[in-house]
mmCIF file of C-alpha atoms in Angstrom:
data_model
loop_
_atom_site.group_PDB
_atom_site.id
_atom_site.type_symbol
_atom_site.label_atom_id
_atom_site.label_comp_id
_atom_site.label_asym_id
_atom_site.label_seq_id
_atom_site.Cartn_x
_atom_site.Cartn_y
_atom_site.Cartn_z
ATOM 1 C CA UNK A 8 -45.746 39.873 -26.847
ATOM 2 C CA UNK A 9 -48.719 38.015 -28.360
ATOM 3 C CA UNK A 10 -50.544 35.290 -26.431
ATOM 4 C CA UNK A 11 -49.478 32.530 -28.838
ATOM 5 C CA UNK A 12 -45.773 33.323 -28.311
ATOM 6 C CA UNK A 13 -46.261 33.566 -24.533
ATOM 7 C CA UNK A 14 -48.059 30.207 -24.501
ATOM 8 C CA UNK A 15 -45.190 28.603 -26.425
ATOM 9 C CA UNK A 16 -42.627 29.965 -23.958
ATOM 10 C CA UNK A 17 -44.664 28.730 -20.981
ATOM 11 C CA UNK A 18 -45.071 25.287 -22.582
ATOM 12 C CA UNK A 19 -41.295 25.096 -23.218
ATOM 13 C CA UNK A 20 -40.591 26.075 -19.609
ATOM 14 C CA UNK A 21 -42.967 23.422 -18.321
ATOM 15 C CA UNK A 22 -41.452 20.783 -20.556
ATOM 16 C CA UNK A 23 -37.959 21.811 -19.497
ATOM 17 C CA UNK A 24 -38.996 21.689 -15.870
ATOM 18 C CA UNK A 25 -40.463 18.217 -16.451
ATOM 19 C CA UNK A 26 -37.220 17.019 -17.990
ATOM 20 C CA UNK A 27 -35.263 18.385 -15.039
ATOM 21 C CA UNK A 28 -37.585 16.607 -12.618
ATOM 22 C CA UNK A 29 -37.092 13.379 -14.535
ATOM 23 C CA UNK A 30 -33.328 13.789 -14.411
ATOM 24 C CA UNK A 31 -33.122 12.713 -10.759
ATOM 25 C CA UNK A 32 -34.864 12.689 -7.416
ATOM 26 C CA UNK A 33 -33.444 14.909 -4.654
ATOM 27 C CA UNK A 34 -31.486 13.270 -1.866
ATOM 28 C CA UNK A 35 -34.198 13.937 0.698
ATOM 29 C CA UNK A 36 -35.301 10.402 1.602
ATOM 30 C CA UNK A 37 -34.441 10.733 5.288
ATOM 31 C CA UNK A 38 -35.462 7.248 6.435
ATOM 32 C CA UNK A 39 -33.254 4.196 5.885
ATOM 33 C CA UNK A 40 -35.003 1.116 4.550
ATOM 34 C CA UNK A 41 -32.148 -1.367 4.813
ATOM 35 C CA UNK A 42 -28.423 -2.096 4.671
ATOM 36 C CA UNK A 43 -27.583 -4.280 1.671
ATOM 37 C CA UNK A 44 -24.628 -6.523 0.892
ATOM 38 C CA UNK A 45 -23.102 -8.302 -2.082
ATOM 39 C CA UNK A 46 -20.929 -11.211 -0.985
ATOM 40 C CA UNK A 47 -19.358 -12.132 -4.329
ATOM 41 C CA UNK A 48 -19.074 -11.088 -7.956
ATOM 42 C CA UNK A 49 -21.557 -12.645 -10.359
ATOM 43 C CA UNK A 50 -24.035 -13.651 -7.635
ATOM 44 C CA UNK A 51 -27.373 -11.787 -7.635
ATOM 45 C CA UNK A 52 -28.797 -10.702 -4.282
ATOM 46 C CA UNK A 53 -32.169 -9.227 -3.362
ATOM 47 C CA UNK A 54 -33.087 -6.729 -0.670
ATOM 48 C CA UNK A 55 -36.035 -6.639 1.633
ATOM 49 C CA UNK A 56 -38.978 -4.643 0.278
ATOM 50 C CA UNK A 57 -37.909 -0.973 0.484
ATOM 51 C CA UNK A 58 -40.775 1.512 0.989
ATOM 52 C CA UNK A 59 -41.058 4.421 -1.429
ATOM 53 C CA UNK A 60 -39.507 7.537 0.081
ATOM 54 C CA UNK A 61 -36.772 5.542 1.816
ATOM 55 C CA UNK A 62 -33.248 4.528 0.868
ATOM 56 C CA UNK A 63 -30.934 1.537 1.182
ATOM 57 C CA UNK A 64 -27.160 1.534 1.686
ATOM 58 C CA UNK A 65 -24.515 -0.655 0.030
ATOM 59 C CA UNK A 66 -20.693 -0.783 0.212
ATOM 60 C CA UNK A 67 -19.117 -0.454 -3.251
ATOM 61 C CA UNK A 68 -15.595 -0.562 -4.697
ATOM 62 C CA UNK A 69 -14.281 2.060 -7.100
ATOM 63 C CA UNK A 70 -14.098 0.888 -10.719
ATOM 64 C CA UNK A 71 -16.411 -2.097 -10.188
ATOM 65 C CA UNK A 72 -19.703 -2.409 -12.098
ATOM 66 C CA UNK A 73 -23.044 -2.879 -10.338
ATOM 67 C CA UNK A 74 -26.636 -3.314 -11.521
ATOM 68 C CA UNK A 75 -29.768 -2.419 -9.535
ATOM 69 C CA UNK A 76 -33.342 -3.093 -10.613
ATOM 70 C CA UNK A 77 -36.916 -2.987 -9.312
ATOM 71 C CA UNK A 78 -38.336 -4.770 -12.341
ATOM 72 C CA UNK A 79 -40.562 -7.018 -10.193
ATOM 73 C CA UNK A 80 -42.090 -4.145 -8.214
ATOM 74 C CA UNK A 81 -45.389 -4.033 -10.119
ATOM 75 C CA UNK A 82 -45.709 -0.251 -9.795
ATOM 76 C CA UNK A 83 -44.060 2.879 -11.245
ATOM 77 C CA UNK A 84 -40.741 3.236 -9.421
ATOM 78 C CA UNK A 85 -37.987 5.809 -9.728
ATOM 79 C CA UNK A 86 -34.475 5.009 -8.499
ATOM 80 C CA UNK A 87 -31.621 7.460 -7.823
ATOM 81 C CA UNK A 88 -28.065 6.788 -6.656
ATOM 82 C CA UNK A 89 -26.059 9.069 -4.354
ATOM 83 C CA UNK A 90 -22.888 8.752 -2.340
ATOM 84 C CA UNK A 91 -23.942 8.296 1.268
ATOM 85 C CA UNK A 92 -21.780 11.300 2.122
ATOM 86 C CA UNK A 93 -23.834 13.524 -0.203
ATOM 87 C CA UNK A 94 -23.090 15.397 -3.396
ATOM 88 C CA UNK A 95 -24.716 15.297 -6.821
ATOM 89 C CA UNK A 96 -26.794 12.397 -8.087
ATOM 90 C CA UNK A 97 -24.696 9.603 -9.577
ATOM 91 C CA UNK A 98 -27.403 7.896 -11.660
ATOM 92 C CA UNK A 99 -31.185 7.928 -12.129
ATOM 93 C CA UNK A 100 -33.777 5.739 -13.871
ATOM 94 C CA UNK A 101 -37.540 5.712 -14.222
ATOM 95 C CA UNK A 102 -38.763 3.032 -16.647
ATOM 96 C CA UNK A 103 -35.525 1.166 -17.423
ATOM 97 C CA UNK A 104 -37.203 -2.241 -17.122
ATOM 98 C CA UNK A 105 -38.858 -1.634 -20.495
ATOM 99 C CA UNK A 106 -42.410 -0.837 -19.373
ATOM 100 C CA UNK A 107 -43.780 2.686 -19.135
ATOM 101 C CA UNK A 108 -44.990 3.146 -15.592
ATOM 102 C CA UNK A 109 -42.960 0.119 -14.475
ATOM 103 C CA UNK A 110 -39.763 -0.682 -12.643
ATOM 104 C CA UNK A 111 -36.346 0.946 -12.761
ATOM 105 C CA UNK A 112 -32.967 -0.443 -13.805
ATOM 106 C CA UNK A 113 -29.479 1.086 -13.432
ATOM 107 C CA UNK A 114 -26.059 -0.231 -14.447
ATOM 108 C CA UNK A 115 -23.384 1.867 -12.748
ATOM 109 C CA UNK A 116 -19.574 1.878 -12.582
ATOM 110 C CA UNK A 117 -18.534 2.956 -9.078
ATOM 111 C CA UNK A 118 -16.682 6.279 -9.009
ATOM 112 C CA UNK A 119 -15.544 5.848 -5.402
ATOM 113 C CA UNK A 120 -15.014 3.220 -2.710
ATOM 114 C CA UNK A 121 -17.415 3.599 0.185
ATOM 115 C CA UNK A 122 -21.128 3.581 0.930
ATOM 116 C CA UNK A 123 -23.728 4.084 -1.801
ATOM 117 C CA UNK A 124 -27.250 5.347 -1.093
ATOM 118 C CA UNK A 125 -30.048 3.926 -3.291
ATOM 119 C CA UNK A 126 -33.275 5.964 -3.235
ATOM 120 C CA UNK A 127 -36.644 4.420 -4.084
ATOM 121 C CA UNK A 128 -39.413 6.838 -5.084
ATOM 122 C CA UNK A 129 -42.718 6.897 -6.915
ATOM 123 C CA UNK A 130 -43.645 8.916 -10.039
ATOM 124 C CA UNK A 131 -42.326 12.455 -9.857
ATOM 125 C CA UNK A 132 -40.231 11.564 -6.777
ATOM 126 C CA UNK A 133 -43.342 10.959 -4.676
ATOM 127 C CA UNK A 134 -43.756 8.485 -1.805
ATOM 128 C CA UNK A 135 -46.740 6.186 -2.484
ATOM 129 C CA UNK A 136 -47.592 3.524 0.081
ATOM 130 C CA UNK A 137 -45.748 0.818 -1.869
ATOM 131 C CA UNK A 138 -42.450 -1.006 -1.515
ATOM 132 C CA UNK A 139 -39.993 -2.510 -4.011
ATOM 133 C CA UNK A 140 -37.443 -5.313 -3.832
ATOM 134 C CA UNK A 141 -34.056 -4.277 -5.255
ATOM 135 C CA UNK A 142 -32.260 -6.965 -7.241
ATOM 136 C CA UNK A 143 -28.510 -6.300 -7.150
ATOM 137 C CA UNK A 144 -25.578 -7.782 -9.038
ATOM 138 C CA UNK A 145 -21.852 -7.098 -8.721
ATOM 139 C CA UNK A 146 -20.668 -7.852 -12.234
ATOM 140 C CA UNK A 147 -17.528 -9.944 -12.666
ATOM 141 C CA UNK A 148 -14.968 -8.190 -14.903
ATOM 142 C CA UNK A 149 -14.222 -9.717 -18.303
ATOM 143 C CA UNK A 150 -11.164 -11.990 -18.519
ATOM 144 C CA UNK A 151 -7.883 -10.441 -19.724
ATOM 145 C CA UNK A 152 -7.292 -10.422 -23.485
ATOM 146 C CA UNK A 153 -4.463 -12.959 -23.056
ATOM 147 C CA UNK A 154 -6.511 -15.335 -20.898
ATOM 148 C CA UNK A 155 -5.983 -18.117 -23.469
ATOM 149 C CA UNK A 156 -2.894 -19.322 -25.317
ATOM 150 C CA UNK A 157 -4.396 -18.127 -28.614
ATOM 151 C CA UNK A 158 -4.441 -14.575 -27.232
ATOM 152 C CA UNK A 159 -0.838 -14.651 -25.987
ATOM 153 C CA UNK A 160 0.819 -11.217 -25.946
ATOM 154 C CA UNK A 161 4.147 -11.066 -27.779
ATOM 155 C CA UNK A 162 7.117 -9.875 -25.707
ATOM 156 C CA UNK A 163 10.733 -9.266 -26.682
ATOM 157 C CA UNK A 164 14.168 -8.997 -25.111
ATOM 158 C CA UNK A 165 14.358 -5.852 -22.982
ATOM 159 C CA UNK A 166 10.579 -5.427 -22.676
ATOM 160 C CA UNK A 167 8.537 -4.933 -19.497
ATOM 161 C CA UNK A 168 4.820 -5.653 -19.803
ATOM 162 C CA UNK A 169 2.172 -4.954 -17.154
ATOM 163 C CA UNK A 170 -0.435 -7.664 -16.665
ATOM 164 C CA UNK A 171 -3.085 -9.113 -14.392
ATOM 165 C CA UNK A 172 -4.514 -12.543 -13.694
ATOM 166 C CA UNK A 173 -7.692 -11.080 -12.136
ATOM 167 C CA UNK A 174 -10.751 -12.721 -13.776
ATOM 168 C CA UNK A 175 -8.551 -15.188 -15.695
ATOM 169 C CA UNK A 176 -9.559 -18.831 -16.108
ATOM 170 C CA UNK A 177 -7.657 -22.047 -15.338
ATOM 171 C CA UNK A 178 -5.845 -23.352 -18.417
ATOM 172 C CA UNK A 179 -6.268 -26.909 -19.676
ATOM 173 C CA UNK A 180 -2.554 -27.470 -20.194
ATOM 174 C CA UNK A 181 -0.075 -29.911 -18.673
ATOM 175 C CA UNK A 182 1.864 -28.732 -15.640
ATOM 176 C CA UNK A 183 5.452 -27.714 -16.390
ATOM 177 C CA UNK A 184 7.247 -27.485 -13.079
ATOM 178 C CA UNK A 185 4.248 -26.112 -11.186
ATOM 179 C CA UNK A 186 0.781 -27.345 -10.296
ATOM 180 C CA UNK A 187 -1.844 -25.175 -12.010
ATOM 181 C CA UNK A 188 -4.516 -24.346 -9.439
ATOM 182 C CA UNK A 189 -5.841 -20.953 -10.545
ATOM 183 C CA UNK A 190 -6.324 -18.856 -13.665
ATOM 184 C CA UNK A 191 -3.390 -17.551 -15.666
ATOM 185 C CA UNK A 192 -2.440 -15.421 -18.670
ATOM 186 C CA UNK A 193 -0.126 -16.022 -21.639
ATOM 187 C CA UNK A 194 2.858 -14.382 -23.303
ATOM 188 C CA UNK A 195 5.002 -15.545 -26.237
ATOM 189 C CA UNK A 196 8.597 -14.798 -27.222
ATOM 190 C CA UNK A 197 10.694 -15.897 -30.200
ATOM 191 C CA UNK A 198 14.091 -17.374 -29.330
ATOM 192 C CA UNK A 199 17.214 -15.489 -30.409
ATOM 193 C CA UNK A 200 19.846 -18.069 -29.488
ATOM 194 C CA UNK A 201 20.387 -16.318 -26.164
ATOM 195 C CA UNK A 202 19.537 -17.017 -22.552
ATOM 196 C CA UNK A 203 16.091 -15.593 -21.817
ATOM 197 C CA UNK A 204 15.176 -14.564 -18.261
ATOM 198 C CA UNK A 205 11.514 -13.901 -17.458
ATOM 199 C CA UNK A 206 10.978 -12.106 -14.142
ATOM 200 C CA UNK A 207 7.853 -11.219 -12.113
ATOM 201 C CA UNK A 208 9.750 -9.412 -9.332
ATOM 202 C CA UNK A 209 7.464 -6.950 -7.559
ATOM 203 C CA UNK A 210 4.200 -8.812 -8.328
ATOM 204 C CA UNK A 211 1.270 -8.052 -6.010
ATOM 205 C CA UNK A 212 0.681 -11.742 -5.216
ATOM 206 C CA UNK A 213 2.414 -15.139 -4.899
ATOM 207 C CA UNK A 214 3.102 -16.049 -8.527
ATOM 208 C CA UNK A 215 3.984 -19.129 -10.534
ATOM 209 C CA UNK A 216 5.405 -19.216 -14.064
ATOM 210 C CA UNK A 217 5.726 -22.032 -16.611
ATOM 211 C CA UNK A 218 7.487 -21.981 -19.979
ATOM 212 C CA UNK A 219 6.548 -24.158 -22.967
ATOM 213 C CA UNK A 220 8.117 -24.538 -26.400
ATOM 214 C CA UNK A 221 6.054 -25.159 -29.533
ATOM 215 C CA UNK A 222 2.580 -23.953 -30.411
ATOM 216 C CA UNK A 223 -0.783 -23.768 -28.649
ATOM 217 C CA UNK A 224 -2.064 -27.308 -28.189
ATOM 218 C CA UNK A 225 1.332 -28.871 -28.982
ATOM 219 C CA UNK A 226 3.718 -28.013 -26.170
ATOM 220 C CA UNK A 227 7.058 -29.278 -24.912
ATOM 221 C CA UNK A 228 7.732 -28.424 -21.274
ATOM 222 C CA UNK A 229 10.796 -26.199 -20.855
ATOM 223 C CA UNK A 230 10.521 -25.482 -17.121
ATOM 224 C CA UNK A 231 9.003 -23.228 -14.516
ATOM 225 C CA UNK A 232 9.431 -21.482 -11.190
ATOM 226 C CA UNK A 233 7.361 -20.834 -8.084
ATOM 227 C CA UNK A 234 9.452 -19.000 -5.487
ATOM 228 C CA UNK A 235 12.652 -17.431 -6.804
ATOM 229 C CA UNK A 236 15.932 -16.982 -4.958
ATOM 230 C CA UNK A 237 16.023 -13.295 -5.907
ATOM 231 C CA UNK A 238 12.409 -12.145 -5.479
ATOM 232 C CA UNK A 239 10.865 -14.468 -2.894
ATOM 233 C CA UNK A 240 7.288 -15.389 -3.810
ATOM 234 C CA UNK A 241 7.636 -13.722 -7.234
ATOM 235 C CA UNK A 242 8.748 -16.097 -9.982
ATOM 236 C CA UNK A 243 11.902 -15.855 -12.101
ATOM 237 C CA UNK A 244 13.006 -18.416 -14.685
ATOM 238 C CA UNK A 245 15.856 -18.588 -17.218
ATOM 239 C CA UNK A 246 15.919 -20.778 -20.322
ATOM 240 C CA UNK A 247 17.802 -21.052 -23.601
ATOM 241 C CA UNK A 248 15.832 -19.726 -26.565
ATOM 242 C CA UNK A 249 16.704 -21.530 -29.801
ATOM 243 C CA UNK A 250 16.743 -19.190 -32.792
ATOM 244 C CA UNK A 251 13.252 -18.919 -34.284
ATOM 245 C CA UNK A 252 11.559 -21.215 -31.743
ATOM 246 C CA UNK A 253 8.384 -20.016 -30.022
ATOM 247 C CA UNK A 254 8.256 -20.022 -26.223
ATOM 248 C CA UNK A 255 4.957 -19.552 -24.399
ATOM 249 C CA UNK A 256 5.052 -18.178 -20.843
ATOM 250 C CA UNK A 257 2.106 -18.924 -18.556
ATOM 251 C CA UNK A 258 1.814 -16.583 -15.560
ATOM 252 C CA UNK A 259 -0.475 -17.901 -12.829
ATOM 253 C CA UNK A 260 -0.577 -18.061 -9.025
ATOM 254 C CA UNK A 261 0.008 -20.156 -5.949
ATOM 255 C CA UNK A 262 -3.131 -21.796 -4.510
ATOM 256 C CA UNK A 263 -6.005 -19.528 -5.665
ATOM 257 C CA UNK A 264 -4.072 -16.247 -5.649
ATOM 258 C CA UNK A 265 -4.467 -13.678 -8.421
ATOM 259 C CA UNK A 266 -3.223 -10.132 -8.906
ATOM 260 C CA UNK A 267 -1.159 -7.710 -10.944
ATOM 261 C CA UNK A 268 2.449 -7.962 -12.085
ATOM 262 C CA UNK A 269 5.056 -6.741 -14.557
ATOM 263 C CA UNK A 270 6.741 -9.321 -16.786
ATOM 264 C CA UNK A 271 10.339 -8.239 -17.465
ATOM 265 C CA UNK A 272 12.298 -10.010 -20.213
ATOM 266 C CA UNK A 273 16.085 -9.843 -20.403
ATOM 267 C CA UNK A 274 18.371 -11.721 -22.783
ATOM 268 C CA UNK A 275 22.082 -12.446 -22.582
ATOM 269 C CA UNK A 276 24.727 -14.186 -24.682
ATOM 270 C CA UNK A 277 26.619 -16.697 -22.572
ATOM 271 C CA UNK A 278 29.732 -18.789 -23.144
ATOM 272 C CA UNK A 279 28.463 -22.187 -22.086
ATOM 273 C CA UNK A 280 30.271 -24.601 -19.811
ATOM 274 C CA UNK A 281 29.053 -28.112 -19.206
ATOM 275 C CA UNK A 282 27.067 -26.837 -16.219
ATOM 276 C CA UNK A 283 24.349 -26.424 -18.865
ATOM 277 C CA UNK A 284 22.729 -29.291 -20.755
ATOM 278 C CA UNK A 285 23.062 -27.241 -23.940
ATOM 279 C CA UNK A 286 26.857 -27.581 -23.583
ATOM 280 C CA UNK A 287 27.041 -31.176 -22.323
ATOM 281 C CA UNK A 288 30.452 -32.761 -22.880
ATOM 282 C CA UNK A 289 30.452 -35.824 -25.174
ATOM 283 C CA UNK A 290 31.876 -39.140 -23.980
ATOM 284 C CA UNK A 291 33.380 -40.890 -26.988
ATOM 285 C CA UNK A 292 35.867 -43.396 -25.509
ATOM 286 C CA UNK A 293 36.671 -45.208 -22.298
ATOM 287 C CA UNK A 294 38.067 -42.459 -20.122
ATOM 288 C CA UNK A 295 37.891 -40.738 -16.753
ATOM 289 C CA UNK A 296 36.318 -37.313 -16.338
ATOM 290 C CA UNK A 297 36.712 -34.771 -13.554
ATOM 291 C CA UNK A 298 35.394 -31.334 -12.770
ATOM 292 C CA UNK A 299 34.874 -28.700 -10.096
ATOM 293 C CA UNK A 300 31.376 -27.299 -10.633
ATOM 294 C CA UNK A 301 30.234 -24.843 -7.976
ATOM 295 C CA UNK A 302 26.648 -24.169 -9.149
ATOM 296 C CA UNK A 303 23.945 -25.221 -11.620
ATOM 297 C CA UNK A 304 25.024 -22.677 -14.211
ATOM 298 C CA UNK A 305 22.468 -20.157 -15.397
ATOM 299 C CA UNK A 306 19.617 -22.517 -16.278
ATOM 300 C CA UNK A 307 17.887 -24.649 -13.638
ATOM 301 C CA UNK A 308 17.137 -27.625 -15.876
ATOM 302 C CA UNK A 309 15.616 -30.077 -13.398
ATOM 303 C CA UNK A 310 11.886 -29.693 -12.785
ATOM 304 C CA UNK A 311 8.912 -31.624 -11.459
ATOM 305 C CA UNK A 312 8.754 -33.829 -14.535
ATOM 306 C CA UNK A 313 12.370 -34.780 -15.182
ATOM 307 C CA UNK A 314 14.084 -34.786 -11.778
ATOM 308 C CA UNK A 315 12.998 -38.312 -10.731
ATOM 309 C CA UNK A 316 14.555 -38.915 -7.288
ATOM 310 C CA UNK A 317 16.418 -35.585 -7.422
ATOM 311 C CA UNK A 318 15.070 -32.154 -6.579
ATOM 312 C CA UNK A 319 16.903 -29.400 -8.458
ATOM 313 C CA UNK A 320 20.414 -28.937 -9.851
ATOM 314 C CA UNK A 321 23.174 -27.965 -7.470
ATOM 315 C CA UNK A 322 26.840 -28.471 -8.523
ATOM 316 C CA UNK A 323 26.077 -29.689 -12.026
ATOM 317 C CA UNK A 324 28.152 -31.191 -14.803
ATOM 318 C CA UNK A 325 26.463 -32.495 -17.959
ATOM 319 C CA UNK A 326 27.827 -35.318 -20.150
ATOM 320 C CA UNK A 327 26.269 -37.386 -22.916
ATOM 321 C CA UNK A 328 27.084 -40.539 -24.892
ATOM 322 C CA UNK A 329 25.541 -42.795 -27.536
ATOM 323 C CA UNK A 330 25.837 -46.573 -26.906
ATOM 324 C CA UNK A 331 27.343 -48.514 -29.803
ATOM 325 C CA UNK A 332 25.369 -51.682 -29.099
ATOM 326 C CA UNK A 333 22.254 -52.608 -27.203
ATOM 327 C CA UNK A 334 22.496 -54.167 -23.745
#
């Protein structure tokens, strides 16, 4: 083998070895430099100054996104992430702050829930007599796609749709049976002339649900529910869907609660009695009317905005008339 070829092979091996060294620093920093904490999403925290050759520990949650940087260190740092329990390196950075020979920056999605070990080293995984402050941020997740009315997800009779209100924002819309105190998400269904029941049974948190008719920005309150008689703190509401009308369903939570849920939609054709406003009996002449209602029917039509001195319907009978003259 000629010397030129041998030199090329040796150079390649050295370069390859250099790349491997740059890939990560070994988990051999035996001295702890601090225990870190992140109290809330979206709020940056800083550590004490961690000496090169040491590590810091931080509790993380699987699936959450975290950023770590030593951009203000003023010297050439290298940063490597490991699970505190050991194993392969999870992430590594040398000059991620944008300056050769400068600080490190890592954005990492947690692959486990537990304790993370953050190693601080100098060039080539050395331990110079320098320290670096770690700036940390637990990133807030983006809001759901249906966080606003304009992004409402279409649902249909017989559908079950998984959803979440985590990271959703409070909606600037009038209350419709419930006080809106936390973020919610939107769904929309087209009426078929049937009774529509929207159910959140099995939700992971204390839900509220409001139903509006119309279009985004121009709503008519239909009604809502907080605690249902069938599912406790999970909301269930039934309303009549006029053929072709659009009904927007806002899923939100009690107090500041948020979580996951499944929205189940069922529809049914019903022969109305005058227990429902839709089938109110007309009064056309002077007469006496009787009845023997034992419930409110299938639609609870009294809510926060129309019940006045009443609460909800009980043994209901609906009638209507049109006065012939004023007074």
